[in-house]
XYZ file of C-alpha atoms in Angstrom:
482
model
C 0.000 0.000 0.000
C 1.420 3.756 -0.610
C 0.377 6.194 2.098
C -0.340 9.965 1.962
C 1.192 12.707 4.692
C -1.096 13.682 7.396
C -3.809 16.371 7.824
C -6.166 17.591 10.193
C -9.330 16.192 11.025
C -12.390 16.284 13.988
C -14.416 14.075 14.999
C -13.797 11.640 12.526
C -15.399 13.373 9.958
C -13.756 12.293 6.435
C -15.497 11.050 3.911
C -14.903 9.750 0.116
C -17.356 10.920 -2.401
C -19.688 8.507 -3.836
C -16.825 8.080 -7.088
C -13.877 7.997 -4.999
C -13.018 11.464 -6.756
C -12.948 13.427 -4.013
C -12.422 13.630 0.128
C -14.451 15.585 2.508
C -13.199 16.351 5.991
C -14.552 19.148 8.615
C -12.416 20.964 10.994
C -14.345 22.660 13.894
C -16.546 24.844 11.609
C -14.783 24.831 8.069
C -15.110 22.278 5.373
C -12.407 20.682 3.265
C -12.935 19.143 -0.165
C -9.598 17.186 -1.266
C -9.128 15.410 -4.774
C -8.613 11.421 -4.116
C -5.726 11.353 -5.914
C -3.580 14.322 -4.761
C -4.873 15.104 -1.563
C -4.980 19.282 -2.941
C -7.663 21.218 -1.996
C -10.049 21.914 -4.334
C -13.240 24.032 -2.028
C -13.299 25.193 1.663
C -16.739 26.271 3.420
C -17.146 27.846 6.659
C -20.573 27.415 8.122
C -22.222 30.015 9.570
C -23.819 31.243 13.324
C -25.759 29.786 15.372
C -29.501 30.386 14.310
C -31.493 32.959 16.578
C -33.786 30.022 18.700
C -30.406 28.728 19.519
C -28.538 31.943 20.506
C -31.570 33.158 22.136
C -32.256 29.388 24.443
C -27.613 29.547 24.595
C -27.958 32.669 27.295
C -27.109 30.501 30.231
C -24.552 28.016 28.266
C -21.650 28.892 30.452
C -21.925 25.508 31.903
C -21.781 23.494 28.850
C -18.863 25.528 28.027
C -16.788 24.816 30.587
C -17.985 21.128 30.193
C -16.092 21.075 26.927
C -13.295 23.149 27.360
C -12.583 19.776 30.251
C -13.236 17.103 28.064
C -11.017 18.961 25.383
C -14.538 18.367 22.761
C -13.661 20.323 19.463
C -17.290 19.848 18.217
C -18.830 22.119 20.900
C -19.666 25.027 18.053
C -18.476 23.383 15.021
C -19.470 20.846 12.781
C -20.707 17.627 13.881
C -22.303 15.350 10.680
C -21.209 15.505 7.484
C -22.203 13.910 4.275
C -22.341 13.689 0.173
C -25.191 13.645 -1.490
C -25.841 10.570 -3.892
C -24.326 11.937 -6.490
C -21.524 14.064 -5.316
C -23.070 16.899 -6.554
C -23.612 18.804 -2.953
C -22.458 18.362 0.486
C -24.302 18.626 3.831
C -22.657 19.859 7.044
C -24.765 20.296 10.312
C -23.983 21.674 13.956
C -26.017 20.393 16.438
C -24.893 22.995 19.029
C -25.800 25.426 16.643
C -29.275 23.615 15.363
C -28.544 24.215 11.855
C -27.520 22.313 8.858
C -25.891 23.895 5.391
C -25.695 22.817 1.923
C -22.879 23.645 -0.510
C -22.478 22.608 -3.883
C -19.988 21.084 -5.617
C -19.137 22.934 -8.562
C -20.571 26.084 -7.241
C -18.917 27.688 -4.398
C -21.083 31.059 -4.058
C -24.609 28.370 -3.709
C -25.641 26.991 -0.393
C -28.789 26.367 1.657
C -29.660 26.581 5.133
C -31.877 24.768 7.350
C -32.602 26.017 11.008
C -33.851 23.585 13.265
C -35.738 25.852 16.191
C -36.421 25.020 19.536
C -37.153 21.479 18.660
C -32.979 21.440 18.566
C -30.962 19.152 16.484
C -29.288 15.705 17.504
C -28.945 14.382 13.240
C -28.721 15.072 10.157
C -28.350 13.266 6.827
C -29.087 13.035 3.382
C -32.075 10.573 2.385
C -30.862 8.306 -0.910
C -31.668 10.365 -3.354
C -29.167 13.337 -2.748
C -32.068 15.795 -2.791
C -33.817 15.533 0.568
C -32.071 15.750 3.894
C -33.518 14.288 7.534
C -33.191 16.251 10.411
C -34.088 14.550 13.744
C -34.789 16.538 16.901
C -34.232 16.523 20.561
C -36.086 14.853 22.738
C -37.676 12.090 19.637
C -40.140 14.961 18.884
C -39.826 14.480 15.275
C -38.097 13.986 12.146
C -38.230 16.601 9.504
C -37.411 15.680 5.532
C -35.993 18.770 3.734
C -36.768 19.251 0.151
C -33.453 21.246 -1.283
C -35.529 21.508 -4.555
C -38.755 22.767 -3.453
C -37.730 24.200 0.447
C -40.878 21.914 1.527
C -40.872 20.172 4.726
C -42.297 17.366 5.992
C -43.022 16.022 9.576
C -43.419 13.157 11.288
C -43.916 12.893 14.841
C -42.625 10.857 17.426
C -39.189 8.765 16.219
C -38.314 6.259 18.804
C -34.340 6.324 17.799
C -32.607 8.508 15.623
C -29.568 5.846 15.245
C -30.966 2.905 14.826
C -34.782 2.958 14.205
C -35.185 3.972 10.814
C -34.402 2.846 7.214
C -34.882 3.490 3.395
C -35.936 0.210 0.894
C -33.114 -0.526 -1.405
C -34.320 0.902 -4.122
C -35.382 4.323 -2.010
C -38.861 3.811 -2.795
C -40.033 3.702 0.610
C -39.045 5.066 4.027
C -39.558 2.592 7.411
C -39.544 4.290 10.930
C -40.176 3.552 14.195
C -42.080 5.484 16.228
C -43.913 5.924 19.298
C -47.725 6.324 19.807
C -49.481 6.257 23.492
C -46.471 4.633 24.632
C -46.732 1.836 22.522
C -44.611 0.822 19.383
C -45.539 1.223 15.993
C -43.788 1.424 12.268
C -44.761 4.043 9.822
C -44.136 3.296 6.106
C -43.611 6.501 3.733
C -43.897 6.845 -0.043
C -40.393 8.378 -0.500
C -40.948 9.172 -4.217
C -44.624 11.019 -3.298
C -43.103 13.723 -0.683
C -43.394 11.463 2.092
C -46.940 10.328 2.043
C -47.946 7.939 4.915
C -48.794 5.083 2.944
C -49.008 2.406 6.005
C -49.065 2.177 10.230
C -49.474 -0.434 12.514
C -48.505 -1.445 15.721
C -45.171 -3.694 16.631
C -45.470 -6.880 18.897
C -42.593 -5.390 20.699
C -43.259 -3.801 24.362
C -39.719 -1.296 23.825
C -38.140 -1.993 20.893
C -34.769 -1.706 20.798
C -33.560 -1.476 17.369
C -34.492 -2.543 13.433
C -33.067 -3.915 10.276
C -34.848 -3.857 7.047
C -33.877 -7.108 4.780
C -31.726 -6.208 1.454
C -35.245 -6.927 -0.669
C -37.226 -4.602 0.712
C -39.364 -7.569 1.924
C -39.128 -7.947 5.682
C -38.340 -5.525 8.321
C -36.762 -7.410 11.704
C -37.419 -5.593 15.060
C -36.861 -6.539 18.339
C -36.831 -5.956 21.962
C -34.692 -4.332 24.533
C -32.302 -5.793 26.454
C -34.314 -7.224 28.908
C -35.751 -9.951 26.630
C -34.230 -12.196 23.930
C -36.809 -11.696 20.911
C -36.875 -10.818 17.171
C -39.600 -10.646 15.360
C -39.976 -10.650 11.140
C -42.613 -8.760 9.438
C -43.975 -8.041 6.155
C -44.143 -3.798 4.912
C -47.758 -4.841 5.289
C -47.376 -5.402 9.053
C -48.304 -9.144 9.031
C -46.044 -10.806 11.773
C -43.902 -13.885 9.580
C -42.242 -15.499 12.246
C -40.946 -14.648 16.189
C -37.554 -16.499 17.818
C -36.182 -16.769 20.887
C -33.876 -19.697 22.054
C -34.894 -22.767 23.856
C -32.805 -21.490 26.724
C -33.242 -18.160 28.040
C -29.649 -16.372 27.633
C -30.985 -13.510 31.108
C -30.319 -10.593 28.800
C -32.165 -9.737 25.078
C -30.289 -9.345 21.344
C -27.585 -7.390 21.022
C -27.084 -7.140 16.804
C -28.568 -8.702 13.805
C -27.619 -8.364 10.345
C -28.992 -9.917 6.979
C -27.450 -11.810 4.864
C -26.951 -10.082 1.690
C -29.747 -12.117 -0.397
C -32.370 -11.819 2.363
C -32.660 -15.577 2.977
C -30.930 -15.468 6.509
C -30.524 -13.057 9.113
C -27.993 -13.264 11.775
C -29.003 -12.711 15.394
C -26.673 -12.448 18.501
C -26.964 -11.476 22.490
C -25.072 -11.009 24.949
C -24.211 -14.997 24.817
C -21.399 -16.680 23.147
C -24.001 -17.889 20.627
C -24.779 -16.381 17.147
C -27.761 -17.805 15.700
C -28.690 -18.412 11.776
C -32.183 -18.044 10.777
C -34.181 -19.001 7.782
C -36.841 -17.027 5.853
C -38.518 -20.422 5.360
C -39.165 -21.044 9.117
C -37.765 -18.088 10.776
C -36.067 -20.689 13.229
C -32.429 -21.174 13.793
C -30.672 -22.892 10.682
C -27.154 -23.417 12.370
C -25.963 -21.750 15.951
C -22.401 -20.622 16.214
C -20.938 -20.629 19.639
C -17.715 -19.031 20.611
C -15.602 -21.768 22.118
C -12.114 -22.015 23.995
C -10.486 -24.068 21.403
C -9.956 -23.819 17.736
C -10.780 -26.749 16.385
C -8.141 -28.594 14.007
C -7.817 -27.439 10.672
C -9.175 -24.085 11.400
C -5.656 -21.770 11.271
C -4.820 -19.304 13.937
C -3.606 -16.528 12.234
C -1.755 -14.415 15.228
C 0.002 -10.941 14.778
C 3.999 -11.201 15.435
C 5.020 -10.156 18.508
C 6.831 -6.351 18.879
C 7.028 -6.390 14.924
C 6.564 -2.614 14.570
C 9.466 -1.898 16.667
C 11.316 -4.265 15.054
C 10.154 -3.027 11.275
C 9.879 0.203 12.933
C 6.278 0.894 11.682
C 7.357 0.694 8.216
C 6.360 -2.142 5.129
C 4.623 -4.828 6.109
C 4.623 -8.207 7.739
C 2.817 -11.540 7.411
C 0.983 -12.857 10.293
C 1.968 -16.249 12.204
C -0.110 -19.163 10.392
C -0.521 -21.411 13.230
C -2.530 -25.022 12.600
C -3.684 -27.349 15.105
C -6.029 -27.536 17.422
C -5.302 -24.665 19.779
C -6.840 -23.324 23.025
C -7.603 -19.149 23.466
C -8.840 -17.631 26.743
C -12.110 -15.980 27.389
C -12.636 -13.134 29.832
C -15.190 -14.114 32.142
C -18.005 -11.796 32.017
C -20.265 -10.761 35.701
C -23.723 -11.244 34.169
C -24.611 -9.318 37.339
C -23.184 -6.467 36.398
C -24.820 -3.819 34.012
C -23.678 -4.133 30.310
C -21.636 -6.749 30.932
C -18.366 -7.270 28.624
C -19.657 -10.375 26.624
C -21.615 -11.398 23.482
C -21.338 -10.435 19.731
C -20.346 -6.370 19.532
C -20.365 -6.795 15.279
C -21.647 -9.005 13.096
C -20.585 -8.075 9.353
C -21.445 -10.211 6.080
C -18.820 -9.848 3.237
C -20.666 -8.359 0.087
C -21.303 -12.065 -1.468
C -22.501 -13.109 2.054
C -20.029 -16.066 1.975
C -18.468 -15.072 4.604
C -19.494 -13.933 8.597
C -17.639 -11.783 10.307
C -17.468 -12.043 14.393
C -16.407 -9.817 17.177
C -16.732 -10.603 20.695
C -16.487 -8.637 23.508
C -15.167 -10.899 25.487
C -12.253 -11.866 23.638
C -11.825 -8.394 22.001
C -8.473 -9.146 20.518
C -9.721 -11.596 18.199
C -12.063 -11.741 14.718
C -13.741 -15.020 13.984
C -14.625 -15.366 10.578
C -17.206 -18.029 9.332
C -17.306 -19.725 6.342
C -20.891 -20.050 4.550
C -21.893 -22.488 1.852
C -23.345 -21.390 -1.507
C -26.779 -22.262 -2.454
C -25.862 -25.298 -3.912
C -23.956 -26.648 -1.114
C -25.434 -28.137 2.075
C -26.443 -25.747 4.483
C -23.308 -26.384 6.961
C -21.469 -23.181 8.150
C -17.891 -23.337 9.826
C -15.298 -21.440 11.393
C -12.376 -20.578 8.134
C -10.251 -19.066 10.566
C -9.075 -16.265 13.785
C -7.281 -13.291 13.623
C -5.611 -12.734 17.169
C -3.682 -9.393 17.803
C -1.819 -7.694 20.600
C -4.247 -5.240 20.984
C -8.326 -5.079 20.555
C -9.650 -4.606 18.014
C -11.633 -1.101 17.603
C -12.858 -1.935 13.912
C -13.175 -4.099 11.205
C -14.627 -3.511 8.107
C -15.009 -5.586 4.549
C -14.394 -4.341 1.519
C -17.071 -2.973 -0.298
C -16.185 -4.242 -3.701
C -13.865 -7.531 -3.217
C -15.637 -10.217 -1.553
C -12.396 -11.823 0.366
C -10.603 -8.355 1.631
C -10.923 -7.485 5.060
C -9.291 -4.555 7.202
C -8.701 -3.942 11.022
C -7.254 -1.599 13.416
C -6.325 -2.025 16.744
C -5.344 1.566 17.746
C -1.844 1.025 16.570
C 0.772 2.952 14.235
C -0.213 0.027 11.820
C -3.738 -1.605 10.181
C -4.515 -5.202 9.066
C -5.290 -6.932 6.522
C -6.809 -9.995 5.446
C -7.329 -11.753 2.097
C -8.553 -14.723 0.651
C -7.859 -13.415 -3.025
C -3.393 -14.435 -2.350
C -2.375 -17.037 -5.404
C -0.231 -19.037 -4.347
C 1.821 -21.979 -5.849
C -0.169 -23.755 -9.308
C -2.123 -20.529 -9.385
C -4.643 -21.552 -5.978
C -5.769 -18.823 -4.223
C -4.600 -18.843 -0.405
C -5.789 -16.959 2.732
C -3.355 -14.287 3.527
C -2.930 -12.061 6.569
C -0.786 -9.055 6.841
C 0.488 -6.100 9.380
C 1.186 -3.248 7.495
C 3.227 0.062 9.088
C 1.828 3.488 8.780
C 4.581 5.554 8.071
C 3.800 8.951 10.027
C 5.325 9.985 13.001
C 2.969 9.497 16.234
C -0.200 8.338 13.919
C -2.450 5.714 15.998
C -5.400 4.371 13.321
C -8.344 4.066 15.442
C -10.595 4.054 12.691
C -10.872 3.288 8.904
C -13.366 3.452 5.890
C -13.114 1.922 2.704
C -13.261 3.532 -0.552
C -16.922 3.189 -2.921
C -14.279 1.543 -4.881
C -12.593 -0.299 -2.813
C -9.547 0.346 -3.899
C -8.512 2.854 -0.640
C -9.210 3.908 2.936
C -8.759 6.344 5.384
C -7.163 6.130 8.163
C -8.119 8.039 11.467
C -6.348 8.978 13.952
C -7.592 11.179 16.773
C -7.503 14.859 15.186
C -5.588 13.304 12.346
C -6.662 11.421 8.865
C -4.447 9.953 6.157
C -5.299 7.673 3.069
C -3.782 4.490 1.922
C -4.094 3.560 -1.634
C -3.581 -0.079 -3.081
C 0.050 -0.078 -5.773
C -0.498 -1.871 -8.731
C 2.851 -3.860 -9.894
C 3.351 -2.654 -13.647
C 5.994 -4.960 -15.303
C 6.588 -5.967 -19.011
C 3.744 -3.779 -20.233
C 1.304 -6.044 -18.223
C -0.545 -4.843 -14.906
């Protein structure tokens, strides 16, 4: 991989442009827009003040001031989300401590927009999928407002349970999903997208207090279920019709922690706060297969482990293969108090490659390792396994697939370094191997404690604290042939 210098950053806010063209990155309460490829600036914004509700409901801030000015927060009056539209053309930047959100475009530098929030406040901001509306949720789960940039309509709809997690857009945009909450009871609104926002179906949710919701990759089914108290998904039709409720045999004492389709819709993955991830079928909506976290790795599953003191030794520079160890082999597993609030156990990501052949595991307690499961095609008997673990020194903080390449996989542990895995390495007669690498970042005092991917897969960035740089894949050029 080639690496770029260093530049400023807060908040983590850096993002690629929908073609990979372009980087966006905020700075307290100026926008940067980099080209991909040289890392020059090409347009700097600086939003505005703070709209008159806020400065006028701000008199006694003085507190909250102070507050951040301890913490060392450098998001207190600047920008907070940022965000492309769907086709690059404009760029949203909101302050919630201001309770505004502005829109710049592109190839225009003297056009922008501005939406004030009011005393309803602002905790989010984003675009909707088609790059021409933008949601604004407000304090308190009063409501969500959808922005027309076109028109300068709005429309409102009351009561969002979660501005994080409860909501979601059909794949093809059509319609808009959100949970809400009525007479303190759960329900699910469905909105024509493409017809300003028109309430086109609402009904109630078996759930008591839902906690979150995932909305299958056709459109189809919508999963919801409860808090943490109970262990309980449900699947239901956009129609509302209930298609099938799980819950284990054995009561786990706490409820479901993630869940995340599989890519075609016909599974979903569901996990607690249990060493047990469990498969489920559209046919049945029972469990398929159950993975459980064990103690020992099984034989002919490789341990790939991360070399011990290797930076020092490479001093943070190139890159390193991981240890391939085989045989059975025996890992140990923090034991959680289930007595204890949020206890440090269970599944804290699930992540499907974008083929959905492979499952990607992190748990909490054993946070310096990544399972990764191995799923059959749809010709092959239904008979998951464990392909292999990543160990490292450190935990892990993320790990994300590659959008594009089904087999490429990257981590980072909070290290001057990131990780990589492959299953796309050819080896000896052309077969293609698993591969596993530590690779240096070669900046001074750089610790990547995040990364994204590239639309295109072919880059990240790397984030450091109040720091971002980008690594780009090198393509070997020899005898005229790439």
């Amino acid at each position: 991989m080639d690496f770029t210098e260093t530049y400023k950053q807060a908040s983590n806010l850096v993002s690629f442009s929908q073609g990979a063209h372009f980087i966006l990155n905020a700075i307290n309460d100026r926008l940067i827009v980099r080209r991909a490829d040289t890392l020059q600036i090409t347009r700097t914004w600086q939003i505005g003040a703070p709209s008159n509700t806020v400065t006028i409901l701000s008199t006694s801030s003085a507190r909250a001031a102070a507050t951040s000015s301890a913490t060392g927060s450098s998001i207190s009056d600047g920008i907070s989300h940022i965000g492309w539209s769907c086709d690059s053309e404009y760029i949203l930047a909101a302050s919630v401590k201001k309770g505004f959100a502005e829109v710049f475009k592109l190839r225009d530098e003297n056009w922008s927009a501005r939406i004030e929030a009011g005393a309803e406040g602002l905790v989010k901001a984003e675009w909707a999928p088609d790059g021409r509306n933008i949601l604004c949720f407000s304090s308190w789960g009063l409501r969500v407002t959808i922005w027309s940039i076109v028109t300068g309509a709005a429309t409102y709809i009351q009561y969002p349970i979660h501005p994080d997690r409860g909501y979601a857009f059909r794949p093809d945009a059509r319609y808009f999903i959100l949970a809400e909450r009525h007479k303190s009871k759960d329900t699910l609104g469905v909105y024509d997208a493409a017809n300003s926002y028109k309430l086109v179906r609402h009904f109630p949710l078996p759930t008591g207090n839902l906690s979150s919701l995932a909305l299958s990759p056709t459109g189809n089914h919508v999963a919801v279920w409860e808090g943490v108290l109970e262990y309980k998904i449900h699947i239901l039709s956009l129609a509302g019709d209930i298609q099938g409720s799980f819950s284990p045999d054995t009561d786990p004492g706490f409820g479901i922690r993630n869940a995340a389709w599989h890519p075609n819709g016909m599974f979903i993955a569901v996990a607690g706060w249990d060493d047990k991830v469990h498969i489920l079928d559209s046919l049945t909506w029972s469990a398929a297969a159950t993975l459980e976290l064990s103690n020992r790795i099984p034989n002919g599953v490789p341990l790939w482990r991360e070399p011990a003191s290797w930076i020092e030794s490479t001093q943070g520079r190139g890159f390193l293969s991981y240890e391939r160890i085989q045989g059975p082999q025996t890992i140990s597993l923090l034991r959680a108090d289930p007595g204890k609030p949020n206890p440090k156990s269970g599944a804290v990501q699930l992540s499907w490659n974008q083929t959905g052949t492979y499952l990607l595991v992190r748990f909490e307690n054993i946070p310096t390792m990544v399972h990764i499961y191995d799923f059959p095609s749809a010709a092959e008997p239904f008979v998951p396994r464990l392909r292999c673990v990543l160990q490292h020194a450190r935990p892990v903080l993320h790990a994300r697939w590659n959008p594009v390449r089904k087999g490429s996989l990257a981590l980072c542990c909070g290290s001057s370094s990131i990780y990589t895995w492959s299953d796309e390495w050819v080896g000896e007669g052309g077969v293609e191997e698993d591969m596993a690498e530590c690779i240096g970042v070669p900046a001074k005092k750089f610790s990547t404690r995040d990364l994204k991917w590239a639309p295109d897969g072919k880059g990240l960035v790397l984030l450091d604290k109040d720091a971002f740089c980008c690594a780009f894949e090198v393509e070997d050029v020899g005898d005229g042939d790439t």
